[in-house]
Protein backbone atom coordinates (compact mmCIF):
# COMPACT_ATOMS: atom_id res chain seq x y z
CA MET A 1 60.35 -39.58 80.70
CA ARG A 2 60.94 -44.00 81.73
CA GLN A 3 62.81 -45.37 78.38
CA THR A 4 63.98 -49.21 78.38
CA THR A 5 67.36 -49.99 77.39
CA THR A 6 68.95 -51.90 74.42
CA ALA A 7 69.04 -54.77 75.30
CA GLN A 8 65.27 -55.18 77.11
CA ALA A 9 64.10 -53.56 74.04
CA ALA A 10 66.11 -56.72 71.43
CA SER A 11 64.06 -58.93 73.63
CA GLY A 12 61.34 -57.63 74.56
CA VAL A 13 59.96 -53.82 74.63
CA GLN A 14 60.39 -51.16 74.14
CA ASN A 15 59.07 -48.16 76.02
CA THR A 16 58.73 -44.00 75.84
CA ASN A 17 56.59 -42.34 77.69
CA GLY A 18 56.31 -38.69 79.01
CA ALA A 19 54.79 -39.68 82.77
CA GLN A 20 57.57 -39.79 84.98
CA SER A 21 55.83 -43.52 86.94
CA ALA A 22 55.74 -45.17 84.02
CA THR A 23 55.31 -48.73 84.55
CA PRO A 24 57.13 -51.47 82.32
CA ALA A 25 55.35 -53.85 79.88
CA PRO A 26 55.50 -56.86 80.30
CA ALA A 27 58.10 -58.73 77.26
CA TYR A 28 57.00 -59.95 74.87
CA GLN A 29 57.81 -63.34 74.08
CA PRO A 30 56.11 -65.41 71.09
CA PRO A 31 57.20 -68.84 70.09
CA TRP A 32 60.04 -69.39 68.52
CA TRP A 33 58.54 -70.61 65.62
CA LEU A 34 57.18 -66.88 65.46
CA ARG A 35 60.05 -64.81 65.65
CA ASN A 36 59.29 -63.43 62.51
CA GLY A 37 56.97 -60.85 61.31
CA HIS A 38 55.83 -61.63 58.54
CA ALA A 39 55.04 -65.21 60.03
CA GLN A 40 53.35 -63.54 63.37
CA THR A 41 51.24 -61.08 60.68
CA VAL A 42 50.28 -64.42 58.17
CA PHE A 43 49.36 -66.73 60.78
CA ALA A 44 46.84 -64.12 63.42
CA SER A 45 44.95 -63.54 59.63
CA LEU A 46 44.87 -67.45 59.02
CA GLY A 47 46.04 -69.49 61.11
CA ARG A 48 44.45 -68.42 64.81
CA ASP A 49 41.02 -70.64 65.53
CA VAL A 50 38.93 -68.14 68.10
CA PRO A 51 35.55 -69.34 69.61
CA PRO A 52 33.26 -66.83 68.38
CA VAL A 53 31.21 -64.47 70.70
CA PRO A 54 27.52 -64.27 71.64
CA TYR A 55 28.07 -60.77 69.66
CA ARG A 56 23.73 -58.28 69.06
CA ARG A 57 23.84 -56.26 66.20
CA GLU A 58 22.18 -53.60 65.82
CA ARG A 59 21.51 -51.15 62.87
CA LEU A 60 22.82 -47.51 63.34
CA ASP A 61 21.77 -45.48 61.31
CA THR A 62 23.55 -41.70 60.05
CA ASP A 63 22.43 -38.67 59.73
CA ASP A 64 23.73 -38.83 56.03
CA GLY A 65 21.60 -41.32 55.25
CA ASP A 66 23.61 -44.04 55.77
CA PHE A 67 24.09 -47.03 58.15
CA LEU A 68 26.87 -48.33 60.54
CA ASP A 69 26.93 -51.72 62.05
CA LEU A 70 27.32 -52.21 65.86
CA ASP A 71 27.70 -55.48 67.77
CA TRP A 72 27.85 -55.64 71.00
CA LEU A 73 29.05 -57.88 73.62
CA ALA A 74 27.41 -56.19 76.73
CA HIS A 75 27.29 -58.04 80.69
CA GLU A 76 23.50 -58.56 81.66
CA ALA A 77 22.14 -55.55 83.19
CA SER A 78 22.89 -54.31 86.70
CA GLY A 79 22.91 -51.09 88.02
CA SER A 80 24.47 -48.71 86.64
CA PRO A 81 26.59 -49.12 83.16
CA ARG A 82 29.60 -50.62 82.73
CA PRO A 83 32.73 -48.74 81.39
CA LEU A 84 32.20 -49.40 77.68
CA ALA A 85 35.04 -50.51 75.28
CA VAL A 86 34.92 -49.40 71.65
CA VAL A 87 36.99 -51.49 68.99
CA ALA A 88 37.62 -50.69 66.06
CA HIS A 89 39.13 -52.65 63.13
CA GLY A 90 41.63 -52.31 60.12
CA LEU A 91 41.22 -52.07 56.76
CA GLU A 92 39.27 -54.92 55.03
CA GLY A 93 38.15 -55.60 58.23
CA ASN A 94 35.12 -56.82 60.17
CA THR A 95 33.83 -57.46 63.59
CA HIS A 96 34.53 -61.12 63.32
CA ARG A 97 38.10 -60.97 62.08
CA PRO A 98 40.04 -63.46 64.76
CA TYR A 99 41.94 -60.61 66.13
CA MET A 100 38.56 -58.38 67.21
CA VAL A 101 36.60 -61.17 68.39
CA GLY A 102 40.21 -62.37 70.38
CA MET A 103 39.80 -58.91 71.53
CA ALA A 104 36.35 -58.48 72.11
CA ARG A 105 35.97 -61.32 74.00
CA THR A 106 39.19 -59.89 76.38
CA LEU A 107 38.18 -57.61 77.61
CA HIS A 108 34.85 -58.55 78.23
CA GLU A 109 35.91 -61.51 80.71
CA ALA A 110 37.75 -58.30 82.49
CA GLY A 111 34.40 -56.95 83.61
CA LEU A 112 34.29 -54.36 80.45
CA ASP A 113 30.76 -53.93 78.09
CA VAL A 114 32.04 -54.12 74.41
CA LEU A 115 31.11 -52.32 71.63
CA ALA A 116 33.01 -53.27 67.92
CA TRP A 117 31.89 -51.58 64.89
CA ASN A 118 32.15 -51.96 61.75
CA PHE A 119 33.31 -49.38 58.86
CA ARG A 120 30.51 -48.42 56.72
CA GLY A 121 30.38 -51.54 54.05
CA CYS A 122 32.36 -53.59 55.83
CA SER A 123 29.65 -55.60 57.02
CA GLU A 124 28.82 -58.30 55.34
CA GLU A 125 26.01 -55.24 53.15
CA PRO A 126 27.52 -52.83 50.82
CA ASN A 127 26.59 -49.08 52.39
CA ARG A 128 23.86 -46.77 51.19
CA LEU A 129 26.07 -43.62 49.55
CA LEU A 130 29.30 -43.68 46.98
CA ARG A 131 31.52 -42.37 50.83
CA SER A 132 33.32 -45.26 52.46
CA TYR A 133 35.38 -45.21 55.24
CA HIS A 134 39.29 -43.48 54.97
CA SER A 135 41.71 -43.53 57.49
CA GLY A 136 40.63 -40.49 59.35
CA ALA A 137 36.50 -41.28 59.48
CA THR A 138 36.38 -39.78 63.02
CA ASP A 139 32.51 -38.89 61.47
CA ASP A 140 32.23 -42.21 62.33
CA LEU A 141 33.71 -43.14 65.93
CA ARG A 142 31.62 -39.59 66.85
CA ARG A 143 28.77 -40.94 65.62
CA VAL A 144 28.80 -44.75 67.33
CA LEU A 145 30.43 -43.04 71.02
CA GLN A 146 26.47 -40.66 70.88
CA HIS A 147 24.45 -43.95 70.62
CA ALA A 148 26.43 -45.23 73.13
CA GLU A 149 25.48 -42.41 75.09
CA ARG A 150 21.73 -42.15 74.17
CA SER A 151 22.08 -45.83 75.58
CA GLY A 152 22.62 -44.91 79.34
CA TYR A 153 27.59 -45.44 78.90
CA ALA A 154 28.99 -42.27 79.88
CA THR A 155 32.80 -43.57 80.68
CA PHE A 156 34.25 -45.18 77.37
CA ALA A 157 37.56 -47.25 76.85
CA LEU A 158 38.51 -47.32 72.50
CA VAL A 159 40.29 -49.46 71.23
CA GLY A 160 42.13 -49.47 67.30
CA PHE A 161 43.95 -51.63 64.62
CA SER A 162 45.98 -50.80 62.33
CA LEU A 163 43.75 -47.92 60.46
CA GLY A 164 40.70 -47.98 62.80
CA GLY A 165 44.32 -47.30 65.09
CA ASN A 166 44.85 -44.18 63.01
CA LEU A 167 41.41 -43.02 62.98
CA THR A 168 41.29 -43.73 66.97
CA LEU A 169 44.00 -41.91 67.56
CA LYS A 170 42.66 -38.70 65.25
CA TYR A 171 39.47 -38.72 67.06
CA LEU A 172 40.88 -38.34 70.50
CA ALA A 173 43.39 -35.04 69.34
CA GLU A 174 41.03 -33.68 68.08
CA GLU A 175 38.36 -34.15 71.12
CA ALA A 176 41.00 -32.97 73.67
CA GLU A 177 39.04 -30.66 75.41
CA THR A 178 35.37 -33.18 75.76
CA ALA A 179 37.64 -36.57 76.14
CA PRO A 180 38.95 -36.27 79.91
CA GLY A 181 36.29 -37.92 81.30
CA ARG A 182 34.12 -39.44 79.15
CA ILE A 183 37.34 -41.11 77.56
CA ALA A 184 39.10 -42.91 80.03
CA ALA A 185 42.45 -44.79 78.38
CA ALA A 186 42.85 -46.01 74.94
CA VAL A 187 44.55 -48.84 73.51
CA ALA A 188 46.20 -48.48 69.73
CA ILE A 189 47.47 -51.83 67.70
CA SER A 190 50.08 -51.97 64.87
CA VAL A 191 49.13 -48.73 64.00
CA PRO A 192 50.37 -46.39 60.43
CA VAL A 193 50.64 -43.15 61.32
CA ASP A 194 52.30 -42.38 59.72
CA LEU A 195 49.96 -42.67 56.32
CA ALA A 196 52.39 -41.86 53.40
CA ALA A 197 55.12 -43.62 54.95
CA GLY A 198 53.45 -46.46 55.47
CA ALA A 199 51.67 -46.72 51.89
CA ALA A 200 55.53 -46.29 50.48
CA HIS A 201 56.58 -49.15 52.45
CA LEU A 202 53.87 -51.41 51.33
CA ALA A 203 54.59 -51.07 47.80
CA ARG A 204 57.83 -52.84 48.64
CA TRP A 205 58.67 -55.87 46.59
CA ASP A 206 58.55 -57.71 49.75
CA ASN A 207 54.91 -56.49 50.53
CA GLN A 208 53.38 -57.23 46.91
CA GLY A 209 51.91 -60.38 48.65
CA TYR A 210 49.83 -57.82 51.21
CA MET A 211 49.05 -55.26 47.81
CA VAL A 212 47.37 -58.32 46.40
CA TYR A 213 45.56 -59.24 48.90
CA PHE A 214 43.83 -55.52 50.25
CA MET A 215 43.69 -54.37 46.29
CA ARG A 216 41.54 -57.47 45.11
CA LYS A 217 39.25 -56.61 48.07
CA LEU A 218 39.53 -52.31 47.54
CA ARG A 219 38.55 -53.43 43.33
CA ARG A 220 35.54 -55.58 44.25
CA LYS A 221 34.05 -52.64 46.11
CA VAL A 222 34.58 -49.70 43.43
CA TYR A 223 32.98 -52.63 41.09
CA GLU A 224 29.64 -52.76 43.32
CA LYS A 225 29.74 -48.95 43.89
CA ALA A 226 30.19 -48.46 40.19
CA GLU A 227 26.90 -50.38 40.00
CA ARG A 228 24.53 -47.60 41.39
CA PHE A 229 26.79 -43.99 41.27
CA PRO A 230 28.41 -42.80 38.82
CA LEU A 231 32.09 -43.96 38.68
CA SER A 232 34.30 -44.56 36.59
CA THR A 233 36.80 -47.69 36.84
CA GLU A 234 38.68 -47.09 33.88
CA GLY A 235 42.22 -48.28 35.77
CA LEU A 236 41.72 -49.79 37.76
CA ASP A 237 42.78 -53.50 37.70
CA ARG A 238 46.46 -52.42 36.72
CA MET A 239 46.12 -50.71 40.27
CA ARG A 240 48.66 -51.68 42.32
CA THR A 241 49.92 -49.30 45.42
CA PHE A 242 47.32 -47.14 47.60
CA GLN A 243 48.81 -44.21 45.88
CA ALA A 244 47.32 -44.79 42.96
CA PHE A 245 43.63 -45.98 44.26
CA ASP A 246 43.28 -43.11 46.89
CA ASP A 247 44.16 -40.77 44.63
CA ALA A 248 41.68 -42.61 41.84
CA TYR A 249 39.49 -43.15 44.66
CA THR A 250 39.27 -42.83 48.31
CA ALA A 251 40.73 -38.27 48.40
CA PRO A 252 37.95 -37.49 45.62
CA ILE A 253 34.98 -40.00 46.99
CA HIS A 254 35.86 -38.42 50.48
CA GLY A 255 36.70 -34.37 49.41
CA PHE A 256 40.60 -34.24 49.44
CA ARG A 257 42.69 -32.98 46.68
CA ASP A 258 44.67 -35.93 46.28
CA ALA A 259 46.37 -39.00 47.56
CA ASP A 260 49.27 -36.66 49.19
CA ASP A 261 47.14 -34.27 50.79
CA TYR A 262 44.55 -38.00 52.42
CA TRP A 263 47.56 -38.93 53.96
CA ALA A 264 48.47 -35.56 55.64
CA ARG A 265 45.24 -34.34 56.65
CA CYS A 266 44.00 -38.23 58.44
CA SER A 267 46.98 -38.88 59.65
CA ALA A 268 47.55 -38.93 63.83
CA LYS A 269 51.23 -38.46 63.74
CA PRO A 270 51.52 -34.40 63.45
CA HIS A 271 48.46 -34.51 66.35
CA LEU A 272 49.64 -36.83 68.77
CA HIS A 273 50.77 -33.88 71.70
CA ARG A 274 47.26 -33.24 71.43
CA ILE A 275 46.33 -36.62 73.27
CA ALA A 276 44.70 -35.85 76.38
CA VAL A 277 43.66 -39.00 77.73
CA PRO A 278 46.06 -42.74 78.80
CA THR A 279 46.74 -43.86 75.72
CA LEU A 280 48.86 -46.95 74.47
CA LEU A 281 50.70 -47.39 70.94
CA LEU A 282 51.77 -51.39 70.79
CA ASN A 283 53.54 -51.01 67.16
CA ALA A 284 55.25 -54.38 66.55
CA ALA A 285 59.69 -53.72 65.66
CA ASP A 286 59.05 -56.38 62.99
CA ASP A 287 55.92 -55.12 61.77
CA PRO A 288 56.34 -55.52 57.94
CA PHE A 289 53.54 -52.42 57.40
CA LEU A 290 55.39 -50.18 59.74
CA PRO A 291 58.00 -47.74 58.66
CA PRO A 292 60.42 -46.03 60.81
CA PRO A 293 58.40 -43.29 60.87
CA CYS A 294 55.01 -45.61 62.25
CA TYR A 295 57.04 -45.22 65.48
CA PRO A 296 57.02 -41.82 66.61
CA HIS A 297 58.88 -41.61 69.80
CA ALA A 298 59.45 -38.20 69.69
CA GLU A 299 56.07 -37.23 70.08
CA ALA A 300 55.55 -39.98 72.65
CA GLU A 301 58.02 -39.08 74.83
CA ALA A 302 56.70 -34.96 74.96
CA ASN A 303 53.39 -36.16 75.86
CA PRO A 304 52.76 -38.13 79.39
CA LYS A 305 49.53 -39.06 78.31
CA VAL A 306 50.85 -41.34 75.23
CA THR A 307 52.85 -44.24 76.10
CA LEU A 308 54.58 -45.67 73.42
CA GLU A 309 55.73 -49.41 73.46
CA VAL A 310 57.69 -51.28 70.55
CA PRO A 311 58.15 -55.05 71.16
CA ALA A 312 61.04 -56.93 69.09
CA TYR A 313 58.15 -59.62 68.25
CA GLY A 314 54.24 -59.26 66.77
CA GLY A 315 54.20 -58.51 63.00
CA HIS A 316 51.27 -56.62 62.16
CA VAL A 317 48.37 -56.88 64.06
CA GLY A 318 50.01 -60.35 65.92
CA PHE A 319 51.09 -61.07 68.96
CA VAL A 320 50.91 -65.11 68.61
CA THR A 321 50.78 -66.26 72.51
CA ARG A 322 50.07 -70.21 72.52
CA GLU A 323 47.31 -70.65 73.71
CA GLY A 324 44.74 -68.14 75.06
CA ALA A 325 44.38 -64.27 74.43
CA TYR A 326 46.80 -63.07 72.31
CA TRP A 327 49.24 -60.91 73.57
CA SER A 328 48.06 -57.92 72.93
CA GLU A 329 44.52 -58.11 73.92
CA ARG A 330 46.37 -59.24 77.56
CA ARG A 331 48.03 -55.90 77.39
CA ALA A 332 44.69 -53.68 76.54
CA ALA A 333 43.39 -55.21 79.38
CA ALA A 334 46.18 -54.60 81.81
CA PHE A 335 45.63 -51.23 80.12
CA PHE A 336 42.59 -50.65 80.80
CA ALA A 337 43.21 -52.06 83.79
CA GLU A 338 44.68 -49.45 85.09
CA HIS A 339 43.11 -46.33 84.55
CA VAL A 340 39.17 -47.78 83.94
CA THR A 341 37.46 -48.76 87.32
CA VAL A 342 35.31 -51.31 86.89
CA GLU A 343 32.80 -51.94 89.63
CA SER A 344 31.72 -55.81 90.98
CA THR A 345 28.44 -56.24 90.39
CA ALA A 346 26.16 -59.24 91.33
CA ASP A 347 26.19 -60.94 87.98
CA GLY A 348 30.24 -61.85 88.42
CA GLY A 349 31.08 -60.90 85.16
């Protein structure tokens, strides 16, 4: 196990990894005016202007009568398929969010093909079923990977942000016996690996701005569903927390007893010990969404495949840099460079 000193962590990154040969990550130094978790979070979400990428949209019809919209960013065909980076967004996100486009662009420039996928109901068109997505919906990630395998891909790198990060980590734990050899490595960024603790933390008064934003979007989807399915909206406008929303909608719609049951069964933290492929968990110390239980130091120390890095700054899905790729994107590309073999090809991409 290797862990940096407290002084190093204060100025850059705290690294916990069960592997004896772990290499310390380069320190993240934010612009002076973004040494605040809220500022990082808001600027990365609303202030970033990232050039679009030429996604190719594909609709994957699922075996349960629904669909998933997939956005591909692939190099020109040249010999055997490249490794494929499969990227999952966060709560109420989509593949066109700046952090998704930035990561897709960076990994593509690093030589990987990229598949960014939209959760059910997140691609600007309501999905067909009452069910939607949630933090433990690993069945849909499984469907995406199976589809990519049928398309000729054999080696994968996984990336997940926030809710998508929890989902990705949970999937890796579930597939501990089959992932090695198929999945070369994974990166999870700004992840509430303890869902109950994360929900309680976001319910605090100083995070109400975020809750208002999320609840507005979630309410809109419930009202749309209620037009097509027998779904009560009584009390929906009065809901202010994930506890209330998940009790009323997420849990019963997706087969959980209540919010507590949903959070307990879908949190990735209790399953991190099972992950069997090199995995980087990147959670900033100043992330306003994450309370202490979402920094699983003991679990990372116990599993040589899991590296936990805790930069002093970065906010939630932030890690802003002055120009070009954000630090988290560069860090993900560097981590994959250690574990994913990308053969040079004629197109030079």
